[in-house]
Amino acid sequence: MSECTDNWSAVEAAARMVLGAPIAAFIDDCRQQPNSQSQLIAVLHKVQSQYGYLADTHLDAVAQLLQVPAAKVAGVASFYHFFRLKPRGKFIINVCLGTACYVKGAERVAQKIIDELGITWGETSKDGVFTLEGSRCLGTCGLAPVVMIDDAVHGTVTPDQVPAMLEKYLEKAKRDSVGQTRPA
Ligand code: FES
């Protein structure tokens, strides 16, 4: 076996370990397609749904296994807004910035969240619990101003309610982390 083949085996094994067996198998399937490179976006979606975001190591591993230039993978990942290149928090806070919510004080609610967490739009709190995002109308204008945290809708939120609202999720994050470290 040549040194080159050995190197490729090691690179391939490392890439499979980084992505995990199910995604590596998906890429194997994609490579059977006539134009495997056209599957790049589908592969990146899979990686993101598995890991929450696309780390540099994920992008390199995809490039290796799909046999696509690393620059192309990085370019596609950064071009489309639906791909995330940074880790997200355990809970995603989505403040509605649609017209109805804006008129009812969404900006003040958002500012209170920003002050409480010490982060701004698109950022994740240092403890990794919250990521703050904004969105257009969430479809519940009757409850304006609306804040969604993961799938839970919080309606008619006032700035004064923000600390208690965040505290509930912090408590949940603590409970979950204790549950994870508790022996089975
Ligand atoms: S504008 Fe906020 S829910 Fe519609």
PDB file of C-alpha atoms and ligand atoms in Angstrom:
ATOM      1  CA  MET A   1       0.000   0.000   0.000  1.00  0.00           C
ATOM      2  CA  SER A   2       1.441   3.398  -0.929  1.00  0.00           C
ATOM      3  CA  GLU A   3       2.047   6.182   1.568  1.00  0.00           C
ATOM      4  CA  CYS A   4      -0.477   8.285  -0.304  1.00  0.00           C
ATOM      5  CA  THR A   5      -3.196   5.659   0.152  1.00  0.00           C
ATOM      6  CA  ASP A   6      -2.329   5.382   3.822  1.00  0.00           C
ATOM      7  CA  ASN A   7      -2.667   9.142   4.220  1.00  0.00           C
ATOM      8  CA  TRP A   8      -6.026   9.159   2.499  1.00  0.00           C
ATOM      9  CA  SER A   9      -7.255   6.324   4.721  1.00  0.00           C
ATOM     10  CA  ALA A  10      -6.299   8.299   7.808  1.00  0.00           C
ATOM     11  CA  VAL A  11      -7.922  11.493   6.498  1.00  0.00           C
ATOM     12  CA  GLU A  12     -11.075   9.615   5.542  1.00  0.00           C
ATOM     13  CA  ALA A  13     -11.279   7.881   8.918  1.00  0.00           C
ATOM     14  CA  ALA A  14     -10.880  11.214  10.721  1.00  0.00           C
ATOM     15  CA  ALA A  15     -13.544  12.849   8.549  1.00  0.00           C
ATOM     16  CA  ARG A  16     -15.963   9.975   9.253  1.00  0.00           C
ATOM     17  CA  MET A  17     -15.328  10.330  12.966  1.00  0.00           C
ATOM     18  CA  VAL A  18     -15.963  14.098  12.891  1.00  0.00           C
ATOM     19  CA  LEU A  19     -19.281  13.737  11.043  1.00  0.00           C
ATOM     20  CA  GLY A  20     -20.489  10.505  12.605  1.00  0.00           C
ATOM     21  CA  ALA A  21     -21.535   7.295  10.882  1.00  0.00           C
ATOM     22  CA  PRO A  22     -25.067   8.315   9.715  1.00  0.00           C
ATOM     23  CA  ILE A  23     -23.867  11.455   7.927  1.00  0.00           C
ATOM     24  CA  ALA A  24     -20.842   9.659   6.500  1.00  0.00           C
ATOM     25  CA  ALA A  25     -23.211   7.010   5.121  1.00  0.00           C
ATOM     26  CA  PHE A  26     -25.429   9.751   3.644  1.00  0.00           C
ATOM     27  CA  ILE A  27     -22.383  11.216   1.890  1.00  0.00           C
ATOM     28  CA  ASP A  28     -21.475   7.752   0.606  1.00  0.00           C
ATOM     29  CA  ASP A  29     -24.957   7.582  -0.939  1.00  0.00           C
ATOM     30  CA  CYS A  30     -24.564  11.058  -2.420  1.00  0.00           C
ATOM     31  CA  ARG A  31     -21.313  10.007  -4.037  1.00  0.00           C
ATOM     32  CA  GLN A  32     -23.195   7.302  -5.942  1.00  0.00           C
ATOM     33  CA  GLN A  33     -25.267  10.040  -7.625  1.00  0.00           C
ATOM     34  CA  PRO A  34     -24.173  11.202 -11.085  1.00  0.00           C
ATOM     35  CA  ASN A  35     -23.348  14.721  -9.841  1.00  0.00           C
ATOM     36  CA  SER A  36     -22.410  14.200  -6.231  1.00  0.00           C
ATOM     37  CA  GLN A  37     -21.241  17.786  -5.757  1.00  0.00           C
ATOM     38  CA  SER A  38     -24.814  19.003  -6.269  1.00  0.00           C
ATOM     39  CA  GLN A  39     -25.640  17.250  -2.997  1.00  0.00           C
ATOM     40  CA  LEU A  40     -23.446  19.637  -1.031  1.00  0.00           C
ATOM     41  CA  ILE A  41     -26.315  21.749   0.328  1.00  0.00           C
ATOM     42  CA  ALA A  42     -28.264  18.656   1.379  1.00  0.00           C
ATOM     43  CA  VAL A  43     -25.193  17.340   3.193  1.00  0.00           C
ATOM     44  CA  LEU A  44     -24.620  20.650   4.987  1.00  0.00           C
ATOM     45  CA  HIS A  45     -28.278  20.692   6.087  1.00  0.00           C
ATOM     46  CA  LYS A  46     -27.831  17.236   7.566  1.00  0.00           C
ATOM     47  CA  VAL A  47     -24.692  18.253   9.425  1.00  0.00           C
ATOM     48  CA  GLN A  48     -26.348  21.374  10.808  1.00  0.00           C
ATOM     49  CA  SER A  49     -29.447  19.537  11.945  1.00  0.00           C
ATOM     50  CA  GLN A  50     -27.239  17.013  13.730  1.00  0.00           C
ATOM     51  CA  TYR A  51     -24.769  19.414  15.363  1.00  0.00           C
ATOM     52  CA  GLY A  52     -26.698  22.695  15.465  1.00  0.00           C
ATOM     53  CA  TYR A  53     -24.123  24.576  13.396  1.00  0.00           C
ATOM     54  CA  LEU A  54     -21.299  24.054  10.934  1.00  0.00           C
ATOM     55  CA  ALA A  55     -17.872  24.102  12.581  1.00  0.00           C
ATOM     56  CA  ASP A  56     -14.713  24.400  10.503  1.00  0.00           C
ATOM     57  CA  THR A  57     -13.951  20.757  11.262  1.00  0.00           C
ATOM     58  CA  HIS A  58     -17.365  19.742   9.876  1.00  0.00           C
ATOM     59  CA  LEU A  59     -16.758  21.714   6.677  1.00  0.00           C
ATOM     60  CA  ASP A  60     -13.333  20.156   6.188  1.00  0.00           C
ATOM     61  CA  ALA A  61     -14.724  16.674   6.757  1.00  0.00           C
ATOM     62  CA  VAL A  62     -17.546  17.256   4.243  1.00  0.00           C
ATOM     63  CA  ALA A  63     -15.003  18.481   1.683  1.00  0.00           C
ATOM     64  CA  GLN A  64     -12.910  15.353   2.182  1.00  0.00           C
ATOM     65  CA  LEU A  65     -15.721  12.821   2.019  1.00  0.00           C
ATOM     66  CA  LEU A  66     -17.721  14.480  -0.746  1.00  0.00           C
ATOM     67  CA  GLN A  67     -14.502  15.199  -2.669  1.00  0.00           C
ATOM     68  CA  VAL A  68     -15.354  18.882  -3.083  1.00  0.00           C
ATOM     69  CA  PRO A  69     -12.744  21.665  -2.725  1.00  0.00           C
ATOM     70  CA  ALA A  70     -12.692  23.021   0.843  1.00  0.00           C
ATOM     71  CA  ALA A  71     -13.018  26.588  -0.466  1.00  0.00           C
ATOM     72  CA  LYS A  72     -16.258  25.673  -2.232  1.00  0.00           C
ATOM     73  CA  VAL A  73     -17.738  24.073   0.892  1.00  0.00           C
ATOM     74  CA  ALA A  74     -16.783  27.102   3.000  1.00  0.00           C
ATOM     75  CA  GLY A  75     -18.173  29.441   0.338  1.00  0.00           C
ATOM     76  CA  VAL A  76     -21.545  27.694   0.171  1.00  0.00           C
ATOM     77  CA  ALA A  77     -21.808  27.516   3.972  1.00  0.00           C
ATOM     78  CA  SER A  78     -21.176  31.230   4.366  1.00  0.00           C
ATOM     79  CA  PHE A  79     -23.291  32.312   1.381  1.00  0.00           C
ATOM     80  CA  TYR A  80     -26.646  30.953   2.540  1.00  0.00           C
ATOM     81  CA  HIS A  81     -28.131  32.674   5.568  1.00  0.00           C
ATOM     82  CA  PHE A  82     -29.768  29.464   6.804  1.00  0.00           C
ATOM     83  CA  PHE A  83     -26.398  27.931   7.579  1.00  0.00           C
ATOM     84  CA  ARG A  84     -24.967  28.802  10.970  1.00  0.00           C
ATOM     85  CA  LEU A  85     -21.217  28.910  11.451  1.00  0.00           C
ATOM     86  CA  LYS A  86     -21.260  29.475  15.198  1.00  0.00           C
ATOM     87  CA  PRO A  87     -22.702  27.356  17.983  1.00  0.00           C
ATOM     88  CA  ARG A  88     -26.139  28.315  19.224  1.00  0.00           C
ATOM     89  CA  GLY A  89     -27.453  28.419  22.738  1.00  0.00           C
ATOM     90  CA  LYS A  90     -29.567  25.740  24.361  1.00  0.00           C
ATOM     91  CA  PHE A  91     -32.573  28.052  23.933  1.00  0.00           C
ATOM     92  CA  ILE A  92     -33.204  30.321  20.965  1.00  0.00           C
ATOM     93  CA  ILE A  93     -34.921  33.568  21.876  1.00  0.00           C
ATOM     94  CA  ASN A  94     -36.759  34.960  18.896  1.00  0.00           C
ATOM     95  CA  VAL A  95     -38.056  38.491  19.375  1.00  0.00           C
ATOM     96  CA  CYS A  96     -40.698  39.432  16.839  1.00  0.00           C
ATOM     97  CA  LEU A  97     -39.780  42.675  15.124  1.00  0.00           C
ATOM     98  CA  GLY A  98     -42.867  42.766  12.921  1.00  0.00           C
ATOM     99  CA  THR A  99     -44.958  45.927  12.740  1.00  0.00           C
ATOM    100  CA  ALA A 100     -47.616  44.956  15.301  1.00  0.00           C
ATOM    101  CA  CYS A 101     -44.999  43.919  17.837  1.00  0.00           C
ATOM    102  CA  TYR A 102     -42.851  46.945  17.145  1.00  0.00           C
ATOM    103  CA  VAL A 103     -45.801  49.265  17.740  1.00  0.00           C
ATOM    104  CA  LYS A 104     -46.558  47.475  21.014  1.00  0.00           C
ATOM    105  CA  GLY A 105     -43.029  47.864  22.379  1.00  0.00           C
ATOM    106  CA  ALA A 106     -40.952  44.959  21.035  1.00  0.00           C
ATOM    107  CA  GLU A 107     -37.906  47.193  20.892  1.00  0.00           C
ATOM    108  CA  ARG A 108     -38.057  47.874  24.655  1.00  0.00           C
ATOM    109  CA  VAL A 109     -38.515  44.160  25.350  1.00  0.00           C
ATOM    110  CA  ALA A 110     -35.554  43.330  23.116  1.00  0.00           C
ATOM    111  CA  GLN A 111     -33.411  45.958  24.837  1.00  0.00           C
ATOM    112  CA  LYS A 112     -34.242  44.464  28.217  1.00  0.00           C
ATOM    113  CA  ILE A 113     -33.194  41.007  26.986  1.00  0.00           C
ATOM    114  CA  ILE A 114     -29.982  42.477  25.585  1.00  0.00           C
ATOM    115  CA  ASP A 115     -29.256  44.202  28.909  1.00  0.00           C
ATOM    116  CA  GLU A 116     -30.027  41.105  30.958  1.00  0.00           C
ATOM    117  CA  LEU A 117     -27.915  38.722  28.892  1.00  0.00           C
ATOM    118  CA  GLY A 118     -25.131  41.078  27.855  1.00  0.00           C
ATOM    119  CA  ILE A 119     -25.363  39.967  24.233  1.00  0.00           C
ATOM    120  CA  THR A 120     -26.732  41.443  21.072  1.00  0.00           C
ATOM    121  CA  TRP A 121     -28.522  40.106  18.006  1.00  0.00           C
ATOM    122  CA  GLY A 122     -27.175  36.843  16.706  1.00  0.00           C
ATOM    123  CA  GLU A 123     -24.997  36.272  19.765  1.00  0.00           C
ATOM    124  CA  THR A 124     -25.005  33.492  22.321  1.00  0.00           C
ATOM    125  CA  SER A 125     -24.697  34.099  26.060  1.00  0.00           C
ATOM    126  CA  LYS A 126     -21.352  33.139  27.628  1.00  0.00           C
ATOM    127  CA  ASP A 127     -22.971  30.268  29.532  1.00  0.00           C
ATOM    128  CA  GLY A 128     -24.276  28.875  26.232  1.00  0.00           C
ATOM    129  CA  VAL A 129     -27.893  28.981  27.408  1.00  0.00           C
ATOM    130  CA  PHE A 130     -29.408  31.643  25.131  1.00  0.00           C
ATOM    131  CA  THR A 131     -29.027  32.827  21.560  1.00  0.00           C
ATOM    132  CA  LEU A 132     -30.852  36.028  20.634  1.00  0.00           C
ATOM    133  CA  GLU A 133     -32.467  36.350  17.238  1.00  0.00           C
ATOM    134  CA  GLY A 134     -35.047  38.609  15.691  1.00  0.00           C
ATOM    135  CA  SER A 135     -37.671  37.733  13.145  1.00  0.00           C
ATOM    136  CA  ARG A 136     -40.497  39.160  11.128  1.00  0.00           C
ATOM    137  CA  CYS A 137     -44.131  38.516  12.071  1.00  0.00           C
ATOM    138  CA  LEU A 138     -44.481  35.242  13.938  1.00  0.00           C
ATOM    139  CA  GLY A 139     -48.180  35.057  13.063  1.00  0.00           C
ATOM    140  CA  THR A 140     -49.569  35.813  16.514  1.00  0.00           C
ATOM    141  CA  CYS A 141     -50.006  39.573  16.223  1.00  0.00           C
ATOM    142  CA  GLY A 142     -52.963  39.537  18.650  1.00  0.00           C
ATOM    143  CA  LEU A 143     -50.440  38.708  21.379  1.00  0.00           C
ATOM    144  CA  ALA A 144     -47.996  41.493  20.476  1.00  0.00           C
ATOM    145  CA  PRO A 145     -45.317  42.001  21.546  1.00  0.00           C
ATOM    146  CA  VAL A 146     -44.313  38.398  21.090  1.00  0.00           C
ATOM    147  CA  VAL A 147     -41.154  36.565  22.122  1.00  0.00           C
ATOM    148  CA  MET A 148     -40.658  32.941  21.174  1.00  0.00           C
ATOM    149  CA  ILE A 149     -38.226  30.842  23.148  1.00  0.00           C
ATOM    150  CA  ASP A 150     -37.725  27.659  21.196  1.00  0.00           C
ATOM    151  CA  ASP A 151     -41.321  26.606  20.416  1.00  0.00           C
ATOM    152  CA  ALA A 152     -42.990  28.438  23.314  1.00  0.00           C
ATOM    153  CA  VAL A 153     -44.839  31.651  22.491  1.00  0.00           C
ATOM    154  CA  HIS A 154     -44.707  34.378  25.132  1.00  0.00           C
ATOM    155  CA  GLY A 155     -47.306  37.046  24.390  1.00  0.00           C
ATOM    156  CA  THR A 156     -47.906  40.613  25.606  1.00  0.00           C
ATOM    157  CA  VAL A 157     -44.429  40.591  27.114  1.00  0.00           C
ATOM    158  CA  THR A 158     -43.326  43.692  29.018  1.00  0.00           C
ATOM    159  CA  PRO A 159     -39.714  44.598  29.804  1.00  0.00           C
ATOM    160  CA  ASP A 160     -40.443  44.010  33.501  1.00  0.00           C
ATOM    161  CA  GLN A 161     -41.398  40.399  32.787  1.00  0.00           C
ATOM    162  CA  VAL A 162     -38.157  39.613  30.982  1.00  0.00           C
ATOM    163  CA  PRO A 163     -35.946  38.706  34.003  1.00  0.00           C
ATOM    164  CA  ALA A 164     -38.462  36.162  35.351  1.00  0.00           C
ATOM    165  CA  MET A 165     -39.052  34.758  31.871  1.00  0.00           C
ATOM    166  CA  LEU A 166     -35.319  34.210  31.349  1.00  0.00           C
ATOM    167  CA  GLU A 167     -34.888  32.831  34.851  1.00  0.00           C
ATOM    168  CA  LYS A 168     -37.357  30.009  34.139  1.00  0.00           C
ATOM    169  CA  TYR A 169     -35.257  28.866  31.215  1.00  0.00           C
ATOM    170  CA  LEU A 170     -32.034  29.222  33.178  1.00  0.00           C
ATOM    171  CA  GLU A 171     -33.506  26.976  35.847  1.00  0.00           C
ATOM    172  CA  LYS A 172     -34.505  24.478  33.184  1.00  0.00           C
ATOM    173  CA  ALA A 173     -30.990  24.537  31.723  1.00  0.00           C
ATOM    174  CA  LYS A 174     -29.543  23.879  35.201  1.00  0.00           C
ATOM    175  CA  ARG A 175     -31.979  21.029  35.848  1.00  0.00           C
ATOM    176  CA  ASP A 176     -31.152  19.472  32.491  1.00  0.00           C
ATOM    177  CA  SER A 177     -27.408  19.696  33.093  1.00  0.00           C
ATOM    178  CA  VAL A 178     -27.774  18.109  36.559  1.00  0.00           C
ATOM    179  CA  GLY A 179     -29.883  15.350  34.976  1.00  0.00           C
ATOM    180  CA  GLN A 180     -27.171  14.730  32.389  1.00  0.00           C
ATOM    181  CA  THR A 181     -24.421  14.399  34.986  1.00  0.00           C
ATOM    182  CA  ARG A 182     -26.497  12.234  37.348  1.00  0.00           C
ATOM    183  CA  PRO A 183     -25.578   8.542  37.154  1.00  0.00           C
ATOM    184  CA  ALA A 184     -28.180   6.373  35.415  1.00  0.00           C
TER     185      ALA A 184
HETATM  186  S1  FES B   1     -45.917  41.348  14.116  1.00  0.00           S
HETATM  187 FE1  FES B   1     -45.248  40.160  15.804  1.00  0.00          FE
HETATM  188  S2  FES B   1     -46.492  38.420  15.693  1.00  0.00           S
HETATM  189 FE2  FES B   1     -47.102  39.579  14.001  1.00  0.00          FE
END
